[in-house]
PDB file of C-alpha atoms in Angstrom:
ATOM      1  CA  UNK A   1      17.647 -10.772 -13.060  1.00 49.00           C
ATOM      2  CA  UNK A   2      16.530 -13.726 -10.955  1.00 59.00           C
ATOM      3  CA  UNK A   3      12.803 -14.332 -10.774  1.00 88.00           C
ATOM      4  CA  UNK A   4      11.189 -12.409  -7.946  1.00 97.00           C
ATOM      5  CA  UNK A   5       9.182 -14.384  -5.429  1.00 98.00           C
ATOM      6  CA  UNK A   6       7.363 -13.117  -2.349  1.00 98.00           C
ATOM      7  CA  UNK A   7       5.009 -14.293   0.356  1.00 98.00           C
ATOM      8  CA  UNK A   8       1.991 -12.048  -0.196  1.00 98.00           C
ATOM      9  CA  UNK A   9       0.377 -10.718   2.960  1.00 98.00           C
ATOM     10  CA  UNK A  10      -2.922  -9.337   1.736  1.00 97.00           C
ATOM     11  CA  UNK A  11      -4.247  -7.995   5.017  1.00 94.00           C
ATOM     12  CA  UNK A  12      -8.013  -8.141   5.444  1.00 91.00           C
ATOM     13  CA  UNK A  13      -9.155  -5.208   3.280  1.00 92.00           C
ATOM     14  CA  UNK A  14      -7.937  -6.644  -0.030  1.00 92.00           C
ATOM     15  CA  UNK A  15      -9.882  -9.845   0.596  1.00 90.00           C
ATOM     16  CA  UNK A  16     -13.123  -8.204   1.668  1.00 88.00           C
ATOM     17  CA  UNK A  17     -13.745  -4.477   1.133  1.00 91.00           C
ATOM     18  CA  UNK A  18     -11.479  -4.005  -1.907  1.00 95.00           C
ATOM     19  CA  UNK A  19     -11.280  -7.353  -3.737  1.00 95.00           C
ATOM     20  CA  UNK A  20     -10.178  -5.483  -6.854  1.00 97.00           C
ATOM     21  CA  UNK A  21      -6.858  -4.758  -5.136  1.00 97.00           C
ATOM     22  CA  UNK A  22      -6.021  -8.445  -4.784  1.00 97.00           C
ATOM     23  CA  UNK A  23      -7.296  -9.150  -8.316  1.00 97.00           C
ATOM     24  CA  UNK A  24      -5.123  -6.451  -9.858  1.00 98.00           C
ATOM     25  CA  UNK A  25      -2.064  -7.337  -7.763  1.00 98.00           C
ATOM     26  CA  UNK A  26      -2.207 -10.940  -8.925  1.00 98.00           C
ATOM     27  CA  UNK A  27      -2.790  -9.874 -12.544  1.00 98.00           C
ATOM     28  CA  UNK A  28       0.176  -7.482 -12.573  1.00 98.00           C
ATOM     29  CA  UNK A  29       2.458  -9.994 -10.858  1.00 98.00           C
ATOM     30  CA  UNK A  30       1.550 -12.613 -13.458  1.00 98.00           C
ATOM     31  CA  UNK A  31       2.201 -10.177 -16.316  1.00 98.00           C
ATOM     32  CA  UNK A  32       5.605  -9.242 -14.902  1.00 98.00           C
ATOM     33  CA  UNK A  33       6.623 -12.787 -14.007  1.00 98.00           C
ATOM     34  CA  UNK A  34       6.629 -12.158 -10.252  1.00 98.00           C
ATOM     35  CA  UNK A  35       5.632 -15.196  -8.191  1.00 98.00           C
ATOM     36  CA  UNK A  36       3.354 -14.554  -5.228  1.00 98.00           C
ATOM     37  CA  UNK A  37       2.605 -17.144  -2.542  1.00 98.00           C
ATOM     38  CA  UNK A  38      -0.567 -16.192  -0.686  1.00 97.00           C
ATOM     39  CA  UNK A  39      -0.321 -16.307   3.099  1.00 98.00           C
ATOM     40  CA  UNK A  40      -3.814 -17.683   3.663  1.00 95.00           C
ATOM     41  CA  UNK A  41      -3.167 -18.344   7.365  1.00 96.00           C
ATOM     42  CA  UNK A  42      -2.316 -14.707   8.111  1.00 95.00           C
ATOM     43  CA  UNK A  43      -4.792 -12.389   9.840  1.00 93.00           C
ATOM     44  CA  UNK A  44      -5.487  -8.678  10.319  1.00 92.00           C
ATOM     45  CA  UNK A  45      -2.542  -6.508  11.402  1.00 91.00           C
ATOM     46  CA  UNK A  46      -4.678  -4.659  13.956  1.00 87.00           C
ATOM     47  CA  UNK A  47      -5.176  -1.687  11.620  1.00 80.00           C
ATOM     48  CA  UNK A  48      -3.528   0.725  14.104  1.00 72.00           C
ATOM     49  CA  UNK A  49      -6.569   0.329  16.392  1.00 74.00           C
ATOM     50  CA  UNK A  50      -5.784  -2.899  18.254  1.00 82.00           C
ATOM     51  CA  UNK A  51      -2.399  -1.380  19.083  1.00 79.00           C
ATOM     52  CA  UNK A  52      -4.105   1.271  21.212  1.00 79.00           C
ATOM     53  CA  UNK A  53      -5.837  -1.333  23.400  1.00 86.00           C
ATOM     54  CA  UNK A  54      -3.386  -4.226  23.674  1.00 92.00           C
ATOM     55  CA  UNK A  55       0.159  -3.579  22.513  1.00 93.00           C
ATOM     56  CA  UNK A  56       1.444  -7.067  23.343  1.00 95.00           C
ATOM     57  CA  UNK A  57      -1.404  -8.789  21.513  1.00 94.00           C
ATOM     58  CA  UNK A  58      -0.638  -6.637  18.496  1.00 95.00           C
ATOM     59  CA  UNK A  59       2.995  -7.744  18.574  1.00 96.00           C
ATOM     60  CA  UNK A  60       2.033 -11.410  18.795  1.00 97.00           C
ATOM     61  CA  UNK A  61      -0.506 -11.044  15.988  1.00 96.00           C
ATOM     62  CA  UNK A  62       1.929  -9.365  13.600  1.00 97.00           C
ATOM     63  CA  UNK A  63       4.820 -11.641  14.521  1.00 98.00           C
ATOM     64  CA  UNK A  64       2.557 -14.597  13.783  1.00 98.00           C
ATOM     65  CA  UNK A  65       1.903 -13.205  10.295  1.00 98.00           C
ATOM     66  CA  UNK A  66       5.619 -12.760   9.641  1.00 98.00           C
ATOM     67  CA  UNK A  67       6.229 -16.336  10.799  1.00 98.00           C
ATOM     68  CA  UNK A  68       4.211 -17.635   7.863  1.00 98.00           C
ATOM     69  CA  UNK A  69       6.511 -15.777   5.458  1.00 98.00           C
ATOM     70  CA  UNK A  70       9.525 -17.153   7.327  1.00 98.00           C
ATOM     71  CA  UNK A  71       8.168 -20.689   6.940  1.00 97.00           C
ATOM     72  CA  UNK A  72       8.190 -20.092   3.173  1.00 97.00           C
ATOM     73  CA  UNK A  73      11.759 -18.703   3.357  1.00 98.00           C
ATOM     74  CA  UNK A  74      10.499 -15.667   1.465  1.00 98.00           C
ATOM     75  CA  UNK A  75      10.361 -11.900   1.965  1.00 97.00           C
ATOM     76  CA  UNK A  76       6.895 -10.687   2.909  1.00 98.00           C
ATOM     77  CA  UNK A  77       5.104  -8.436   0.425  1.00 98.00           C
ATOM     78  CA  UNK A  78       2.365  -6.067   1.616  1.00 97.00           C
ATOM     79  CA  UNK A  79      -0.255  -4.184  -0.415  1.00 97.00           C
ATOM     80  CA  UNK A  80      -1.605  -1.959   2.366  1.00 95.00           C
ATOM     81  CA  UNK A  81       0.184   0.999   3.942  1.00 94.00           C
ATOM     82  CA  UNK A  82      -1.216   0.279   7.403  1.00 93.00           C
ATOM     83  CA  UNK A  83      -0.299  -3.409   7.211  1.00 94.00           C
ATOM     84  CA  UNK A  84       3.185  -2.346   6.130  1.00 94.00           C
ATOM     85  CA  UNK A  85       3.567   0.038   9.064  1.00 93.00           C
ATOM     86  CA  UNK A  86       2.309  -2.347  11.737  1.00 93.00           C
ATOM     87  CA  UNK A  87       4.333  -5.254  10.413  1.00 95.00           C
ATOM     88  CA  UNK A  88       7.631  -3.367  10.165  1.00 94.00           C
ATOM     89  CA  UNK A  89       7.076  -1.719  13.554  1.00 94.00           C
ATOM     90  CA  UNK A  90       6.685  -5.188  15.057  1.00 96.00           C
ATOM     91  CA  UNK A  91       9.742  -6.464  13.241  1.00 96.00           C
ATOM     92  CA  UNK A  92      11.915  -3.561  14.373  1.00 95.00           C
ATOM     93  CA  UNK A  93      10.878  -3.953  18.023  1.00 96.00           C
ATOM     94  CA  UNK A  94      11.391  -7.713  18.133  1.00 98.00           C
ATOM     95  CA  UNK A  95      14.666  -7.639  16.220  1.00 97.00           C
ATOM     96  CA  UNK A  96      16.105  -5.093  18.642  1.00 96.00           C
ATOM     97  CA  UNK A  97      14.795  -6.512  21.938  1.00 98.00           C
ATOM     98  CA  UNK A  98      15.615 -10.149  22.747  1.00 98.00           C
ATOM     99  CA  UNK A  99      13.538 -10.157  25.942  1.00 98.00           C
ATOM    100  CA  UNK A 100      10.439  -8.915  24.116  1.00 98.00           C
ATOM    101  CA  UNK A 101      11.076 -11.377  21.310  1.00 98.00           C
ATOM    102  CA  UNK A 102      11.247 -14.221  23.861  1.00 98.00           C
ATOM    103  CA  UNK A 103       7.952 -13.152  25.435  1.00 98.00           C
ATOM    104  CA  UNK A 104       6.260 -13.057  22.032  1.00 98.00           C
ATOM    105  CA  UNK A 105       7.720 -16.429  21.072  1.00 98.00           C
ATOM    106  CA  UNK A 106       6.377 -17.897  24.308  1.00 98.00           C
ATOM    107  CA  UNK A 107       2.857 -17.133  23.056  1.00 98.00           C
ATOM    108  CA  UNK A 108       3.607 -18.172  19.489  1.00 98.00           C
ATOM    109  CA  UNK A 109       4.850 -21.549  20.722  1.00 98.00           C
ATOM    110  CA  UNK A 110       1.276 -22.297  21.775  1.00 97.00           C
ATOM    111  CA  UNK A 111       0.385 -22.506  18.069  1.00 96.00           C
ATOM    112  CA  UNK A 112       3.652 -24.116  17.001  1.00 97.00           C
ATOM    113  CA  UNK A 113       5.346 -20.987  15.651  1.00 98.00           C
ATOM    114  CA  UNK A 114       8.585 -19.125  16.366  1.00 98.00           C
ATOM    115  CA  UNK A 115       9.495 -15.655  15.168  1.00 98.00           C
ATOM    116  CA  UNK A 116      13.110 -15.588  13.969  1.00 98.00           C
ATOM    117  CA  UNK A 117      13.371 -12.284  12.121  1.00 97.00           C
ATOM    118  CA  UNK A 118      14.580 -13.813   8.861  1.00 97.00           C
ATOM    119  CA  UNK A 119      12.008 -12.341   6.456  1.00 97.00           C
ATOM    120  CA  UNK A 120      12.140  -8.756   5.257  1.00 95.00           C
ATOM    121  CA  UNK A 121       8.898  -6.827   4.787  1.00 95.00           C
ATOM    122  CA  UNK A 122       8.364  -4.810   1.619  1.00 94.00           C
ATOM    123  CA  UNK A 123       5.462  -2.860   0.139  1.00 95.00           C
ATOM    124  CA  UNK A 124       4.453  -3.683  -3.439  1.00 97.00           C
ATOM    125  CA  UNK A 125       5.282  -0.118  -4.528  1.00 96.00           C
ATOM    126  CA  UNK A 126       8.945  -0.454  -3.556  1.00 94.00           C
ATOM    127  CA  UNK A 127       9.181  -4.032  -4.752  1.00 95.00           C
ATOM    128  CA  UNK A 128       8.208  -2.789  -8.215  1.00 96.00           C
ATOM    129  CA  UNK A 129      10.525   0.229  -8.112  1.00 94.00           C
ATOM    130  CA  UNK A 130      13.609  -1.235  -6.448  1.00 92.00           C
ATOM    131  CA  UNK A 131      13.401  -5.013  -6.920  1.00 94.00           C
ATOM    132  CA  UNK A 132      11.799  -5.250 -10.360  1.00 97.00           C
ATOM    133  CA  UNK A 133      13.112  -1.902 -11.569  1.00 96.00           C
ATOM    134  CA  UNK A 134      11.510   1.043 -13.334  1.00 97.00           C
ATOM    135  CA  UNK A 135      13.697   0.612 -16.428  1.00 97.00           C
ATOM    136  CA  UNK A 136      12.459  -2.925 -16.870  1.00 98.00           C
ATOM    137  CA  UNK A 137       8.861  -1.878 -16.162  1.00 98.00           C
ATOM    138  CA  UNK A 138       9.113   0.815 -18.846  1.00 98.00           C
ATOM    139  CA  UNK A 139       9.909  -1.874 -21.412  1.00 98.00           C
ATOM    140  CA  UNK A 140       6.652  -3.668 -20.564  1.00 98.00           C
ATOM    141  CA  UNK A 141       4.344  -0.694 -21.140  1.00 98.00           C
ATOM    142  CA  UNK A 142       1.847  -1.518 -23.910  1.00 98.00           C
ATOM    143  CA  UNK A 143      -0.696   1.262 -23.395  1.00 97.00           C
ATOM    144  CA  UNK A 144       1.099   4.447 -22.277  1.00 98.00           C
ATOM    145  CA  UNK A 145      -0.839   6.730 -19.927  1.00 98.00           C
ATOM    146  CA  UNK A 146       0.376   9.819 -21.805  1.00 97.00           C
ATOM    147  CA  UNK A 147      -3.126  11.275 -22.153  1.00 96.00           C
ATOM    148  CA  UNK A 148      -3.727  11.407 -18.403  1.00 97.00           C
ATOM    149  CA  UNK A 149      -2.789  13.642 -15.482  1.00 98.00           C
ATOM    150  CA  UNK A 150      -2.387  11.311 -12.518  1.00 98.00           C
ATOM    151  CA  UNK A 151      -2.370  12.525  -8.905  1.00 98.00           C
ATOM    152  CA  UNK A 152      -0.246  10.344  -6.649  1.00 98.00           C
ATOM    153  CA  UNK A 153      -1.687  10.006  -3.149  1.00 97.00           C
ATOM    154  CA  UNK A 154       0.891   8.439  -0.830  1.00 95.00           C
ATOM    155  CA  UNK A 155      -1.045   8.325   2.428  1.00 90.00           C
ATOM    156  CA  UNK A 156       0.633   8.437   5.837  1.00 86.00           C
ATOM    157  CA  UNK A 157       1.725   4.967   6.796  1.00 80.00           C
ATOM    158  CA  UNK A 158       3.925   3.988   3.884  1.00 80.00           C
ATOM    159  CA  UNK A 159       6.341   6.917   4.196  1.00 82.00           C
ATOM    160  CA  UNK A 160       6.269   7.582   7.950  1.00 76.00           C
ATOM    161  CA  UNK A 161       8.123   7.253  10.249  1.00 76.00           C
ATOM    162  CA  UNK A 162      10.888   7.933   7.751  1.00 71.00           C
ATOM    163  CA  UNK A 163      13.660   6.112   9.640  1.00 71.00           C
ATOM    164  CA  UNK A 164      11.610   2.934   9.729  1.00 72.00           C
ATOM    165  CA  UNK A 165      10.515   3.243   6.115  1.00 62.00           C
ATOM    166  CA  UNK A 166      14.056   3.820   4.879  1.00 63.00           C
ATOM    167  CA  UNK A 167      15.459   0.994   6.998  1.00 61.00           C
ATOM    168  CA  UNK A 168      13.020  -1.496   5.455  1.00 61.00           C
ATOM    169  CA  UNK A 169      13.510  -0.285   1.891  1.00 61.00           C
ATOM    170  CA  UNK A 170      17.264   0.240   1.825  1.00 56.00           C
ATOM    171  CA  UNK A 171      18.693  -1.596  -1.173  1.00 56.00           C
ATOM    172  CA  UNK A 172      22.273  -0.423  -0.818  1.00 46.00           C
ATOM    173  CA  UNK A 173      24.559   1.479   1.553  1.00 48.00           C
ATOM    174  CA  UNK A 174      24.004   4.708  -0.391  1.00 44.00           C
ATOM    175  CA  UNK A 175      20.209   4.454  -0.380  1.00 48.00           C
ATOM    176  CA  UNK A 176      18.841   7.939   0.324  1.00 52.00           C
ATOM    177  CA  UNK A 177      15.282   6.904   1.093  1.00 71.00           C
ATOM    178  CA  UNK A 178      11.929   8.622   0.675  1.00 82.00           C
ATOM    179  CA  UNK A 179      11.434  12.111   2.027  1.00 86.00           C
ATOM    180  CA  UNK A 180       8.022  12.103   3.794  1.00 85.00           C
ATOM    181  CA  UNK A 181       7.677  15.840   3.099  1.00 88.00           C
ATOM    182  CA  UNK A 182       8.438  15.438  -0.597  1.00 90.00           C
ATOM    183  CA  UNK A 183       7.962  11.802  -1.648  1.00 92.00           C
ATOM    184  CA  UNK A 184       8.774  10.911  -5.247  1.00 94.00           C
ATOM    185  CA  UNK A 185       8.452   7.129  -5.674  1.00 94.00           C
ATOM    186  CA  UNK A 186       4.834   7.020  -6.829  1.00 96.00           C
ATOM    187  CA  UNK A 187       5.368  10.035  -9.085  1.00 97.00           C
ATOM    188  CA  UNK A 188       8.352   8.318 -10.697  1.00 96.00           C
ATOM    189  CA  UNK A 189       6.248   5.225 -11.260  1.00 98.00           C
ATOM    190  CA  UNK A 190       3.516   7.292 -12.949  1.00 98.00           C
ATOM    191  CA  UNK A 191       6.113   8.847 -15.240  1.00 98.00           C
ATOM    192  CA  UNK A 192       7.527   5.396 -16.055  1.00 98.00           C
ATOM    193  CA  UNK A 193       4.031   4.448 -17.242  1.00 98.00           C
ATOM    194  CA  UNK A 194       4.211   7.662 -19.350  1.00 98.00           C
ATOM    195  CA  UNK A 195       1.504   9.417 -17.355  1.00 98.00           C
ATOM    196  CA  UNK A 196       1.783  13.072 -16.326  1.00 98.00           C
ATOM    197  CA  UNK A 197       2.358  13.288 -12.585  1.00 98.00           C
ATOM    198  CA  UNK A 198       0.282  16.011 -10.893  1.00 98.00           C
ATOM    199  CA  UNK A 199       2.103  18.286  -8.455  1.00 96.00           C
ATOM    200  CA  UNK A 200      -0.230  19.188  -5.575  1.00 97.00           C
ATOM    201  CA  UNK A 201       0.206  19.909  -1.864  1.00 96.00           C
ATOM    202  CA  UNK A 202      -1.994  17.121  -0.463  1.00 96.00           C
ATOM    203  CA  UNK A 203      -0.199  14.129  -1.970  1.00 96.00           C
ATOM    204  CA  UNK A 204       1.488  13.183   1.324  1.00 94.00           C
ATOM    205  CA  UNK A 205      -1.352  14.140   3.681  1.00 93.00           C
ATOM    206  CA  UNK A 206      -3.771  11.919   5.644  1.00 92.00           C
ATOM    207  CA  UNK A 207      -6.882  10.583   3.894  1.00 93.00           C
ATOM    208  CA  UNK A 208      -8.916  10.650   7.134  1.00 88.00           C
ATOM    209  CA  UNK A 209      -9.582   6.909   7.324  1.00 88.00           C
ATOM    210  CA  UNK A 210      -8.417   6.435  10.904  1.00 84.00           C
ATOM    211  CA  UNK A 211     -10.572   9.349  12.086  1.00 86.00           C
ATOM    212  CA  UNK A 212     -13.769   8.103  10.406  1.00 86.00           C
ATOM    213  CA  UNK A 213     -15.349   6.618  13.530  1.00 78.00           C
ATOM    214  CA  UNK A 214     -14.191   9.172  16.078  1.00 85.00           C
ATOM    215  CA  UNK A 215     -14.454  12.375  14.032  1.00 92.00           C
ATOM    216  CA  UNK A 216     -16.360  11.825  10.769  1.00 92.00           C
ATOM    217  CA  UNK A 217     -16.608  15.545   9.991  1.00 95.00           C
ATOM    218  CA  UNK A 218     -12.841  15.915  10.229  1.00 95.00           C
ATOM    219  CA  UNK A 219     -12.330  12.740   8.211  1.00 95.00           C
ATOM    220  CA  UNK A 220     -14.605  13.993   5.433  1.00 96.00           C
ATOM    221  CA  UNK A 221     -12.747  17.283   5.353  1.00 96.00           C
ATOM    222  CA  UNK A 222      -9.371  15.538   5.056  1.00 96.00           C
ATOM    223  CA  UNK A 223     -10.718  13.355   2.250  1.00 97.00           C
ATOM    224  CA  UNK A 224     -12.363  16.261   0.456  1.00 97.00           C
ATOM    225  CA  UNK A 225      -9.354  18.556   0.760  1.00 97.00           C
ATOM    226  CA  UNK A 226      -7.052  16.019  -0.896  1.00 97.00           C
ATOM    227  CA  UNK A 227      -9.499  15.190  -3.688  1.00 98.00           C
ATOM    228  CA  UNK A 228     -10.263  18.830  -4.479  1.00 98.00           C
ATOM    229  CA  UNK A 229      -6.582  19.724  -4.388  1.00 98.00           C
ATOM    230  CA  UNK A 230      -5.950  17.058  -7.028  1.00 98.00           C
ATOM    231  CA  UNK A 231      -8.960  18.201  -9.098  1.00 98.00           C
ATOM    232  CA  UNK A 232      -7.929  21.870  -8.900  1.00 98.00           C
ATOM    233  CA  UNK A 233      -4.518  20.860 -10.276  1.00 98.00           C
ATOM    234  CA  UNK A 234      -6.143  19.226 -13.311  1.00 98.00           C
ATOM    235  CA  UNK A 235      -5.948  15.591 -12.250  1.00 98.00           C
ATOM    236  CA  UNK A 236      -7.841  13.121 -14.418  1.00 97.00           C
ATOM    237  CA  UNK A 237      -7.480  10.426 -11.795  1.00 97.00           C
ATOM    238  CA  UNK A 238      -5.822   9.627  -8.481  1.00 98.00           C
ATOM    239  CA  UNK A 239      -3.753   6.563  -7.573  1.00 98.00           C
ATOM    240  CA  UNK A 240      -2.882   5.275  -4.108  1.00 97.00           C
ATOM    241  CA  UNK A 241      -0.852   2.329  -2.783  1.00 97.00           C
ATOM    242  CA  UNK A 242      -3.177   1.916   0.215  1.00 96.00           C
ATOM    243  CA  UNK A 243      -6.638   0.278   0.234  1.00 95.00           C
ATOM    244  CA  UNK A 244      -7.684   2.257   3.308  1.00 94.00           C
ATOM    245  CA  UNK A 245      -6.874   5.509   1.534  1.00 95.00           C
ATOM    246  CA  UNK A 246      -8.706   4.119  -1.482  1.00 96.00           C
ATOM    247  CA  UNK A 247     -11.832   3.414   0.570  1.00 94.00           C
ATOM    248  CA  UNK A 248     -11.994   7.010   1.738  1.00 93.00           C
ATOM    249  CA  UNK A 249     -11.050   8.610  -1.561  1.00 95.00           C
ATOM    250  CA  UNK A 250     -13.263   6.415  -3.748  1.00 96.00           C
ATOM    251  CA  UNK A 251     -16.231   5.457  -1.562  1.00 94.00           C
ATOM    252  CA  UNK A 252     -16.678   8.691   0.409  1.00 94.00           C
ATOM    253  CA  UNK A 253     -16.693  11.259  -2.385  1.00 96.00           C
ATOM    254  CA  UNK A 254     -20.378  12.083  -1.830  1.00 95.00           C
ATOM    255  CA  UNK A 255     -20.023  12.738   1.906  1.00 95.00           C
ATOM    256  CA  UNK A 256     -16.741  14.608   1.346  1.00 96.00           C
ATOM    257  CA  UNK A 257     -18.409  16.774  -1.289  1.00 97.00           C
ATOM    258  CA  UNK A 258     -21.252  17.587   1.106  1.00 96.00           C
ATOM    259  CA  UNK A 259     -18.755  18.614   3.786  1.00 96.00           C
ATOM    260  CA  UNK A 260     -16.700  20.722   1.375  1.00 97.00           C
ATOM    261  CA  UNK A 261     -19.671  22.313  -0.398  1.00 97.00           C
ATOM    262  CA  UNK A 262     -18.362  21.351  -3.839  1.00 97.00           C
ATOM    263  CA  UNK A 263     -18.983  18.540  -6.291  1.00 96.00           C
ATOM    264  CA  UNK A 264     -16.345  15.812  -6.309  1.00 97.00           C
ATOM    265  CA  UNK A 265     -16.025  13.189  -9.017  1.00 96.00           C
ATOM    266  CA  UNK A 266     -12.534  11.790  -9.495  1.00 97.00           C
ATOM    267  CA  UNK A 267     -11.646   8.182 -10.387  1.00 97.00           C
ATOM    268  CA  UNK A 268      -9.349   6.676  -7.739  1.00 98.00           C
ATOM    269  CA  UNK A 269      -7.257   3.675  -8.748  1.00 98.00           C
ATOM    270  CA  UNK A 270      -5.304   1.177  -6.701  1.00 98.00           C
ATOM    271  CA  UNK A 271      -1.591   1.126  -7.514  1.00 98.00           C
ATOM    272  CA  UNK A 272      -1.688  -2.222  -9.377  1.00 98.00           C
ATOM    273  CA  UNK A 273      -4.761  -1.126 -11.347  1.00 98.00           C
ATOM    274  CA  UNK A 274      -2.804   1.807 -12.765  1.00 98.00           C
ATOM    275  CA  UNK A 275       0.191  -0.373 -13.572  1.00 98.00           C
ATOM    276  CA  UNK A 276      -2.067  -3.023 -15.087  1.00 98.00           C
ATOM    277  CA  UNK A 277      -3.759  -0.574 -17.452  1.00 98.00           C
ATOM    278  CA  UNK A 278      -0.379   0.534 -18.783  1.00 98.00           C
ATOM    279  CA  UNK A 279       0.650  -3.105 -19.201  1.00 98.00           C
ATOM    280  CA  UNK A 280      -2.395  -3.738 -21.370  1.00 98.00           C
ATOM    281  CA  UNK A 281      -4.304  -5.886 -18.885  1.00 98.00           C
ATOM    282  CA  UNK A 282      -8.067  -5.836 -19.429  1.00 97.00           C
ATOM    283  CA  UNK A 283     -10.051  -3.602 -17.005  1.00 96.00           C
ATOM    284  CA  UNK A 284     -12.220  -6.551 -15.867  1.00 96.00           C
ATOM    285  CA  UNK A 285      -9.124  -8.524 -14.846  1.00 97.00           C
ATOM    286  CA  UNK A 286      -8.018  -5.516 -12.810  1.00 97.00           C
ATOM    287  CA  UNK A 287     -11.399  -5.349 -11.057  1.00 96.00           C
ATOM    288  CA  UNK A 288     -12.195  -1.812 -12.204  1.00 95.00           C
ATOM    289  CA  UNK A 289     -15.866  -2.745 -12.208  1.00 94.00           C
ATOM    290  CA  UNK A 290     -15.648  -2.847  -8.396  1.00 94.00           C
ATOM    291  CA  UNK A 291     -14.461   0.759  -8.070  1.00 95.00           C
ATOM    292  CA  UNK A 292     -17.250   3.028  -6.827  1.00 93.00           C
ATOM    293  CA  UNK A 293     -16.312   6.135  -8.833  1.00 92.00           C
ATOM    294  CA  UNK A 294     -16.468   5.064 -12.464  1.00 85.00           C
ATOM    295  CA  UNK A 295     -13.198   5.130 -14.379  1.00 78.00           C
ATOM    296  CA  UNK A 296     -14.876   5.927 -17.704  1.00 69.00           C
ATOM    297  CA  UNK A 297     -11.539   6.635 -19.396  1.00 66.00           C
ATOM    298  CA  UNK A 298     -10.718   2.920 -19.638  1.00 65.00           C
ATOM    299  CA  UNK A 299     -13.621   2.199 -21.991  1.00 55.00           C
TER     300      UNK A 299
END
């Protein structure tokens, strides 16, 4: 297999609020021999909030980010579900509407850029599963997770809308895609790392992040419901491919517990942290010391 190389679009969260996500992504990529070129010029995707106020600005912003991957002649790799959604939504709209693409490129020309549509956009989860391959990943496992029940939490934006998700992740003509009502990719990854995947109803539900400011009570209930569902199904930990989901699930356990009227204490890992542990990477290199809910099982 040829060496994998991507232009890594970190988004803003992995550089600020969850630095452990970037640390662990880089550590896992190094261990697996995947080359990542950081897109330092790229900016926030709009986080599904800018889009509500200025749709055209959002398109220009996300097209600008993709341009930096195109300049590297590389596919873009994302590590945030919301970044993935906003970037692929922009790509689909510009690739299917020449007039809109021309309008966006008019603005991009002011900073010397042109969106061409030549770079694909792929989330780290599917790059590992489909590009690197689960069979090959299984061969790299040094510390199997066989003692742990792991609850996969997919979040909303990486699996919906399904037509857009499947279009971006199709690897062949017979690709069946991810079913947003019954996703399996993250569960299959857990099993590849020899962990026990927890079956629970909330795995594909919303974490509440995007309702935090407008409806904090509702957000806390969404967060608490998912965490307690995992706990009630004997999860030892939770893993998510989205830093925004991670912020709610890890940081807000106290407020969620208060809303739900039950204690909540469940370690929540970023996707590359879980992979890294199974690969034998030291917890400090994976940034586990930055997680709010202590992952005592790694000691």
